[in-house]
Short mmCIF file of C-alpha atoms in Angstrom, two decimals:
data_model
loop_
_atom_site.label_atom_id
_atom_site.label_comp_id
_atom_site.label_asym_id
_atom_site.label_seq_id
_atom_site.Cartn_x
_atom_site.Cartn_y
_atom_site.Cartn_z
CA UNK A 26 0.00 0.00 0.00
CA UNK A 27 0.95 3.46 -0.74
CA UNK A 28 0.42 6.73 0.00
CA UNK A 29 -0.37 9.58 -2.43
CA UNK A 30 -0.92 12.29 -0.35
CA UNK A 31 -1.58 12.12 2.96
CA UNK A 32 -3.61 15.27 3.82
CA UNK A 33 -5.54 16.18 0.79
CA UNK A 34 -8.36 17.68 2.60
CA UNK A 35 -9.86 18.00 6.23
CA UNK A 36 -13.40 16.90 6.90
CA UNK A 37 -15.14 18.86 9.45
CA UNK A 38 -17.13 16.80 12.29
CA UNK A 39 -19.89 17.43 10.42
CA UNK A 40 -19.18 15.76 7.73
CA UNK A 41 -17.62 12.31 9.06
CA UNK A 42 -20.77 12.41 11.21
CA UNK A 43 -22.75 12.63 7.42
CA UNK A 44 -20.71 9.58 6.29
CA UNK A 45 -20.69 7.38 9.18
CA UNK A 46 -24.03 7.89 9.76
CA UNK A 47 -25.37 6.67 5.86
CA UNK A 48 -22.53 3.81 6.57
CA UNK A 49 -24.21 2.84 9.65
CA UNK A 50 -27.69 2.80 7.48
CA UNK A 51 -26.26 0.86 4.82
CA UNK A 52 -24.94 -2.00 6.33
CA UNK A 53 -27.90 -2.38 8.70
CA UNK A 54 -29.91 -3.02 5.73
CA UNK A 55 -27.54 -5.81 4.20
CA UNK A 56 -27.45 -7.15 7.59
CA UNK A 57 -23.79 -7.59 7.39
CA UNK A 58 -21.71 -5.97 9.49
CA UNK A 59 -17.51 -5.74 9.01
CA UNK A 60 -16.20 -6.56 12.93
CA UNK A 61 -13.44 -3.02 13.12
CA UNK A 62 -15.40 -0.92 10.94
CA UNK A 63 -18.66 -1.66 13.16
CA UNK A 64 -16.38 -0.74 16.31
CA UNK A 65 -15.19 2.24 14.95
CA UNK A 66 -18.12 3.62 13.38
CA UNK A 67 -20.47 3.26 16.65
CA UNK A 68 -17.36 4.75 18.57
CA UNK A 69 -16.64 7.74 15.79
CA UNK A 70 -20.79 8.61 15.94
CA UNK A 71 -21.14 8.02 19.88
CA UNK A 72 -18.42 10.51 20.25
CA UNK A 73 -19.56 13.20 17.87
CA UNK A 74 -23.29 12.72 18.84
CA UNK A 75 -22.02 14.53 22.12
CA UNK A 76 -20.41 17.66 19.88
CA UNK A 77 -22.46 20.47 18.40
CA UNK A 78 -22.19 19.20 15.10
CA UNK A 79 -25.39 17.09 16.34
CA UNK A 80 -27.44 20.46 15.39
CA UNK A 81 -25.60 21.76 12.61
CA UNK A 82 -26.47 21.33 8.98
CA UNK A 83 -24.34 22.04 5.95
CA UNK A 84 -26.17 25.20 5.25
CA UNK A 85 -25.68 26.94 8.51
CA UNK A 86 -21.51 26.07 8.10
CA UNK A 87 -21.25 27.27 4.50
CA UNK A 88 -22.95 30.72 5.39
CA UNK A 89 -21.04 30.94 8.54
CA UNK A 90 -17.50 30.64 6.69
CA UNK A 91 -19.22 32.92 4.55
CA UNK A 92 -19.66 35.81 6.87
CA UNK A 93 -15.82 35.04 8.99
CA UNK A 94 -14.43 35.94 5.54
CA UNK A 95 -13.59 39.02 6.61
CA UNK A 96 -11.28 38.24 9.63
CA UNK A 97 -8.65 37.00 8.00
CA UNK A 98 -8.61 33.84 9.60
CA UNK A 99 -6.50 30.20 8.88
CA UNK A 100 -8.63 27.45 7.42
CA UNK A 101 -7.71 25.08 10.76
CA UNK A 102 -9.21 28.13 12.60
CA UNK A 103 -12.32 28.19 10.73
CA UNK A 104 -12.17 24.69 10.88
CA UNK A 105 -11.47 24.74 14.82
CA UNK A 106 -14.63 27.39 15.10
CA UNK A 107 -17.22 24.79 12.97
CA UNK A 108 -15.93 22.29 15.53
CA UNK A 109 -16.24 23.90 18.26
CA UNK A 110 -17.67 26.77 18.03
CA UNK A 111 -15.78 29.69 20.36
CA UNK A 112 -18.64 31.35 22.77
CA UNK A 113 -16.45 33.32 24.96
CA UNK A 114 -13.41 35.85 24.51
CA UNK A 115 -11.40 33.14 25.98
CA UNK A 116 -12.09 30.38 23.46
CA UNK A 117 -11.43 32.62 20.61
CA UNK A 118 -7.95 33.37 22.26
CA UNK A 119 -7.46 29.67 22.17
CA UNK A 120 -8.17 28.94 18.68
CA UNK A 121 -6.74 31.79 17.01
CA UNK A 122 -2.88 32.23 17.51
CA UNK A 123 -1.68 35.89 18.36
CA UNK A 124 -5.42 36.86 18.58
CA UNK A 125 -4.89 40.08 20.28
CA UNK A 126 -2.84 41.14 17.74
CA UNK A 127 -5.27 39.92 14.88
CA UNK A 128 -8.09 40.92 16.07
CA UNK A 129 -9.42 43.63 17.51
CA UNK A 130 -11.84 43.68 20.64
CA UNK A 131 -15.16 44.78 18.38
CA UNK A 132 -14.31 41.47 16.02
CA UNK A 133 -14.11 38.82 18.61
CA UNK A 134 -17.63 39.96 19.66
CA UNK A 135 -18.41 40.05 16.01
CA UNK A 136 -17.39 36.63 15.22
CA UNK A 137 -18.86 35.17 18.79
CA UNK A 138 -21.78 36.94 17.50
CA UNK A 139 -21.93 35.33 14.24
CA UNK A 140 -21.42 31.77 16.20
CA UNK A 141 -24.56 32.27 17.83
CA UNK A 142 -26.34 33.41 15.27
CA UNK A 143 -25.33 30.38 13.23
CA UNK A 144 -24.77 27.81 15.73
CA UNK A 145 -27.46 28.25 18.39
CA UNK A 146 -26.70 26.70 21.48
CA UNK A 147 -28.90 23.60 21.85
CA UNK A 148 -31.12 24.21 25.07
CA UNK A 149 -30.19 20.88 26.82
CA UNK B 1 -9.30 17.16 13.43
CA UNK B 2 -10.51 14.69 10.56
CA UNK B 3 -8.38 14.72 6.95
CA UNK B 4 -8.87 12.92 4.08
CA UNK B 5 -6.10 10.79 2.81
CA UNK B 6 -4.94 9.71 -0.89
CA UNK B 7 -4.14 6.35 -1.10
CA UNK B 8 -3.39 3.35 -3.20
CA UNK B 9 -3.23 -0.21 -3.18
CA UNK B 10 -3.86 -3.24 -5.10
CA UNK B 11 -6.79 -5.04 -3.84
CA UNK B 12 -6.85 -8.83 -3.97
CA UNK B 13 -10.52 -9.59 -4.27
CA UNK B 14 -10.66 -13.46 -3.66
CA UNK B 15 -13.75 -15.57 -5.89
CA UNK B 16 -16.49 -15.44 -3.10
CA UNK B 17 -16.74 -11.35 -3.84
CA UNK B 18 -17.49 -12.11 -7.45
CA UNK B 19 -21.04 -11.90 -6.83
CA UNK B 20 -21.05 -8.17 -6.16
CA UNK B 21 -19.95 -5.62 -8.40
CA UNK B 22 -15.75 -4.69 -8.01
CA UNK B 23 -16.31 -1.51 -6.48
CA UNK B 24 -18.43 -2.98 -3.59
CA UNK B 25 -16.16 -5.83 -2.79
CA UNK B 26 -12.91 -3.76 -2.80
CA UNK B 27 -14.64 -0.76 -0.54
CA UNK B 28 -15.93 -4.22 2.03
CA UNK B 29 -12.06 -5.54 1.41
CA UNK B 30 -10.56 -1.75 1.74
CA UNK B 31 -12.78 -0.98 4.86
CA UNK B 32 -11.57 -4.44 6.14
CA UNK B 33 -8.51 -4.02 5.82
CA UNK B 34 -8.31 -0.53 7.14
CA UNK B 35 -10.72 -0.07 9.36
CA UNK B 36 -10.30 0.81 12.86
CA UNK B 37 -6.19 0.21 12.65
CA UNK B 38 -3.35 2.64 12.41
CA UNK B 39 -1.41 3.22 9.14
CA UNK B 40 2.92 4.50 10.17
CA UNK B 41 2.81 8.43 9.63
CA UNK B 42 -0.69 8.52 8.25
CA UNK B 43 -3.29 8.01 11.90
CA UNK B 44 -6.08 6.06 12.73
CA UNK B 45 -8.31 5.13 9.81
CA UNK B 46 -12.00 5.40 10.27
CA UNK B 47 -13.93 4.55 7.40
CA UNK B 48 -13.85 4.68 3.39
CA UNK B 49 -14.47 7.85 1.98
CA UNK B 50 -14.75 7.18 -2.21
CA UNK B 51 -12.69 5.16 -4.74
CA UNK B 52 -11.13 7.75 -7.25
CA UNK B 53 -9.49 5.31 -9.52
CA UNK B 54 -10.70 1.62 -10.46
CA UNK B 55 -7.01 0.47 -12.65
CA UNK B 56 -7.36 -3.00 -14.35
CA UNK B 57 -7.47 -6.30 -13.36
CA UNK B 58 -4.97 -9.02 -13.23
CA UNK B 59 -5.40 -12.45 -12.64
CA UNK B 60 -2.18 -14.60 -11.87
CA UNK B 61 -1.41 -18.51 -12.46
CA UNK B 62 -1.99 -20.27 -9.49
CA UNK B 63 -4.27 -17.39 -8.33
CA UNK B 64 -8.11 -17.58 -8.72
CA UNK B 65 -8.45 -13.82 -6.89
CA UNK B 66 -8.14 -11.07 -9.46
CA UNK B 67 -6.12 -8.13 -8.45
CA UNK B 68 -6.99 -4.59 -9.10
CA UNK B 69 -5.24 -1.28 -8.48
CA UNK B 70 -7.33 0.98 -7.06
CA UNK B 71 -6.48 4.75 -5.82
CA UNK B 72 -8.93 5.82 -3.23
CA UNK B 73 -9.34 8.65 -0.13
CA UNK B 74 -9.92 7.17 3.18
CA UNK B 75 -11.09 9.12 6.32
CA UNK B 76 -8.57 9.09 8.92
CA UNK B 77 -8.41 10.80 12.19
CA UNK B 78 -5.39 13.38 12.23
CA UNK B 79 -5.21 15.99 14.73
CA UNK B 80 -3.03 18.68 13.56
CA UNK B 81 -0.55 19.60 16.17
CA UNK B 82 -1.70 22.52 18.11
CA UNK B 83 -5.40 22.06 17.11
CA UNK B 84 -8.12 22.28 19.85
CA UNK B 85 -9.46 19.20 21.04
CA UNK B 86 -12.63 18.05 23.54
CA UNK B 87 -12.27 14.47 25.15
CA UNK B 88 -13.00 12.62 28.41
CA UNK B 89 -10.87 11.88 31.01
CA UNK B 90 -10.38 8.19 31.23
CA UNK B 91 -7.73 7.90 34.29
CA UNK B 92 -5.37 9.69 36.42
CA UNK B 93 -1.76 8.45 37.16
CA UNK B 94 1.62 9.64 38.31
CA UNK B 95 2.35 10.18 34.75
CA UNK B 96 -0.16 12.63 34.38
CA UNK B 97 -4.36 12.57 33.06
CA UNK B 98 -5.27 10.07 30.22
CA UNK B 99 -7.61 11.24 27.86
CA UNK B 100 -9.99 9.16 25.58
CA UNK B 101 -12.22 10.64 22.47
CA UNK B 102 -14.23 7.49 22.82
CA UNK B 103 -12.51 5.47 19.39
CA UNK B 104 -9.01 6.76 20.28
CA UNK B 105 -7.89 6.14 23.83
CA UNK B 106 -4.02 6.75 23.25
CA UNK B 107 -3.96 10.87 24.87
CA UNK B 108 -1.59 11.71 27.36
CA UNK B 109 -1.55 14.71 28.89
CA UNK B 110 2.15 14.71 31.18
CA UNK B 111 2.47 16.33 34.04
CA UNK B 112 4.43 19.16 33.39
CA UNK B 113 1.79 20.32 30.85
CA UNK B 114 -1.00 20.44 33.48
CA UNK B 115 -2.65 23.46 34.68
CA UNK B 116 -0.29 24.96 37.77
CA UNK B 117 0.53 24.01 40.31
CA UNK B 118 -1.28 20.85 40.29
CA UNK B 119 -0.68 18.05 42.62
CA UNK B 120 -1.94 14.47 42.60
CA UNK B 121 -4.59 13.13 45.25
CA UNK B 122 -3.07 9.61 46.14
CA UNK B 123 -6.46 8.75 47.74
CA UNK B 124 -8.77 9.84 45.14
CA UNK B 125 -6.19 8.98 42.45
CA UNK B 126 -7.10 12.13 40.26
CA UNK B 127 -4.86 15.19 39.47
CA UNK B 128 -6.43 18.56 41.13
CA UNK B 129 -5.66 21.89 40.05
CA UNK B 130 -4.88 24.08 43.54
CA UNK B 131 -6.76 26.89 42.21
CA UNK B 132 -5.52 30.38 44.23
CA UNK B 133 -8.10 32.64 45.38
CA UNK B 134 -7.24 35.93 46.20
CA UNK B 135 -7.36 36.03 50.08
CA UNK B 136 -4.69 33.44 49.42
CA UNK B 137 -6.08 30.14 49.88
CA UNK B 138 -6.39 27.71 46.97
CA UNK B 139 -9.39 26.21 45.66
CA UNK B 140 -9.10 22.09 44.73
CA UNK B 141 -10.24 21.49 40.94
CA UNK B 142 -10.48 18.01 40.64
CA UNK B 143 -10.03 16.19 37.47
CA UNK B 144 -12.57 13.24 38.13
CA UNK B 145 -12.30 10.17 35.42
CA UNK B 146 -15.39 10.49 32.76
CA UNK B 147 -15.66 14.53 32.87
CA UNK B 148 -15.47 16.30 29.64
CA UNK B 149 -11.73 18.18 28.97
CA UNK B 150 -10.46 20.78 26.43
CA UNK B 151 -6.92 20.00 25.32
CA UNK B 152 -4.50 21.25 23.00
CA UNK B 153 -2.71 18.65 20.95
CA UNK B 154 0.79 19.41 21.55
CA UNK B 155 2.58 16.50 19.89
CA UNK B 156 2.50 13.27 17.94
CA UNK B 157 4.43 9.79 17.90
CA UNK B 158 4.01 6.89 15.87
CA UNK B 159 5.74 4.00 16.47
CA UNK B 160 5.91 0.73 14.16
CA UNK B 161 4.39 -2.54 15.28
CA UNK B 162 6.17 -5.39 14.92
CA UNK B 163 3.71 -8.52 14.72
CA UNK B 164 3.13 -10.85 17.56
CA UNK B 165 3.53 -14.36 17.90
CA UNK B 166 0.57 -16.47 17.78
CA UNK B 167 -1.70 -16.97 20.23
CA UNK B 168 -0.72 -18.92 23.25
CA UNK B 169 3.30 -18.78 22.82
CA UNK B 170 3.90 -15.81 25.74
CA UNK B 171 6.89 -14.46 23.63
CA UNK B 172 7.36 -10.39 24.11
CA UNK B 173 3.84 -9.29 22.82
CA UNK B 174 4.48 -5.43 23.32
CA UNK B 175 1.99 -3.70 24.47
CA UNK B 176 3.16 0.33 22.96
CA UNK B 177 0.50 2.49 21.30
CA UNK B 178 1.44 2.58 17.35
CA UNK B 179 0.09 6.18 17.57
CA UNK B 180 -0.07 8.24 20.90
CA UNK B 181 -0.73 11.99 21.48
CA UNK B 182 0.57 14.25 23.71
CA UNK B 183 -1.85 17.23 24.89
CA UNK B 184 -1.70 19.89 27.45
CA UNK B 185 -3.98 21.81 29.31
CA UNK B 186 -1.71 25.07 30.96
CA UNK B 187 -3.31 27.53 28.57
CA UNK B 188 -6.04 29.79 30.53
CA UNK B 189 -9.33 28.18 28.59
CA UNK B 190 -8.17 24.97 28.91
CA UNK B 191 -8.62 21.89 30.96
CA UNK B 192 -12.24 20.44 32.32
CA UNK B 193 -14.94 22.30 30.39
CA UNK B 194 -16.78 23.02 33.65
CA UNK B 195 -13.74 25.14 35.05
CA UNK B 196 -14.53 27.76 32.55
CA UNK B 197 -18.11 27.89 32.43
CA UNK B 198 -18.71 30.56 34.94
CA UNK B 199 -18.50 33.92 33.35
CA UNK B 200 -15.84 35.57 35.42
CA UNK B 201 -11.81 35.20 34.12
CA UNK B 202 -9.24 34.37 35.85
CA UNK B 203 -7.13 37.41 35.21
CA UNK B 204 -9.03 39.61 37.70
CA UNK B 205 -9.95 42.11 35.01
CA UNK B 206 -13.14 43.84 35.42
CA UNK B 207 -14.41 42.52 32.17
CA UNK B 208 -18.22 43.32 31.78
CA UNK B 209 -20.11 40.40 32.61
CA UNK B 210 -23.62 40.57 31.10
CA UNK B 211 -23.04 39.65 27.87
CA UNK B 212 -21.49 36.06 28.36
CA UNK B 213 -24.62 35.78 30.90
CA UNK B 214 -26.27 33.14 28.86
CA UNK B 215 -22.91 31.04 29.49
CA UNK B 216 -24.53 29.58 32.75
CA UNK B 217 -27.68 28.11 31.17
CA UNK B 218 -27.01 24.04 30.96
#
């Protein structure tokens, strides 16, 4: 086996959580299930059930990279944000390197402001 | 903390697959083979993301399996150093707080990387933050097994696998991680996901506090 390239693109929770879940569907109905890919699939979708991307949808990202356009941000940051999504000053700090040098005070609140327009915290 | 990797590989699809079409048996025989194991510099494979390239296939004398090259992108989980994880804690020891996403159990977050000072509670066996308040006294954070922790992946290490002997014969199965992590949690933000819930900081500035109000809601 061989490898052509071993990062050609990330995949946001989002997405694996997409895949897995038709993948769980799919073999269901053929009634066969593959031992390790079982394991890791329940694992992979028991873990990301608990993240946010449980109430996200592919709209709500697209428009939210959308509107961070602006800030001059890394695509791991955005990536990082769609993740999990910063709701405090302190989270941004976290996410974005040198952030008090990128960014200034009133686009932090923009951008946490944007989260929660676009990723509404789930009320449970 | 997911990537998509490029790979390729020639698939030996045995006679008992001929019944389905190719691409279904080699994405069962890919996702078998793959699946749930850990490929040297690459990570931990998940699950089979497409098949970009179907070559031709071969069959060899003495061989009733035809062989087909086949490119394809698999997903694999990857954390890129420095990224911004959220796990559980799934021990405590002397060498510091073991963290587990739940499919990947190989997190280590060392001592010296811990929130300070932090000491370890022999009778509870879990690390606790001594918190200092400001009339001087410290406040014990605990880090109790099974609570939710932010982490920031500080380092990777893969290390190759040699095979073990068969089952039975006790000779040297090693028992190292082919890929571990190495996290850390001394960053103001970071550490149980609790800790930082409340909305006052822990610099002591007079931040305003109304409009991270909702913060407390759970």
């Amino acid at each position: 086996m061989e490898t052509v390239n071993p990062n050609s693109a990330f995949l946001s929770n989002f997405e694996v959580m997409q895949i897995l879940q038709q993948l769980k569907d799919n073999t269901q109905k053929k009634h066969k299930r593959e031992g390790s890919l079982a394991t890791v699939t329940y694992e992979t979708v028991r873990y990301l059930q608990d993240t946010e991307c449980q109430h996200q949808s592919s709209d709500c990202i697209k428009k939210f990279l959308e509107s961070v356009k602006s800030f001059n941000l890394t695509k791991l940051e955005k990536l990082m944000m769609v993740n999990t999504p910063p709701r405090t000053e302190l989270e941004i700090q976290l996410i974005v390197q040198e952030s008090e040098e990128r960014l200034s005070e009133d686009e932090v609140k923009q951008i946490i402001g944007l989260v929660n327009e676009f990723f509404p915290q789930s009320s449970s | 903390m997911f990537v998509l990797s490029e790979m390729k590989d020639v698939i030996r699809v045995t006679p008992d697959h001929f019944h389905q079409s190719l691409s279904e048996s080699i994405s069962t025989l890919l996702n078998r083979k793959l699946a749930n194991k850990v490929v040297l510099n690459i990570g931990l494979c998940i699950a089979l993301f497409d098949i970009t390239h179907i070559g031709h296939s071969f069959i060899f004398p003495g061989d009733g399996s035809s062989h087909t090259e086949v490119k394809f992108r698999y997903i694999v989980f990857r954390p890129i150093v420095e990224e911004i994880l959220i796990g559980k804690i799934r021990s405590c020891s002397r060498d510091g707080v073991h963290v587990t996403m739940g499919f990947f159990d190989d997190i280590l977050i060392p001592v010296n990387a811990l929130q300070h000072p932090s000491r370890f509670d022999e009778a509870d066996q879990a690390w606790v933050w001594e918190y200092p308040k400001e009339d001087g006294e410290k406040h014990d954070l605990f880090m109790d097994s099974g609570e939710s922790i932010r982490f920031r992946v500080t380092s990777e290490a893969f290390e190759e696998i040699l095979p073990t002997g068969p089952p039975g014969s006790e000779c040297t199965t090693q028992n190292t991680a082919p890929y571990r992590l190495i996290g850390s949690i001394n960053e103001p933000g970071l550490g149980l996901l609790t800790w930082w819930e409340a909305p006052d900081q822990d610099e002591g500035q007079d931040d305003d506090d109304d409009d991270d109000g909702e913060e407390n809601v759970e």
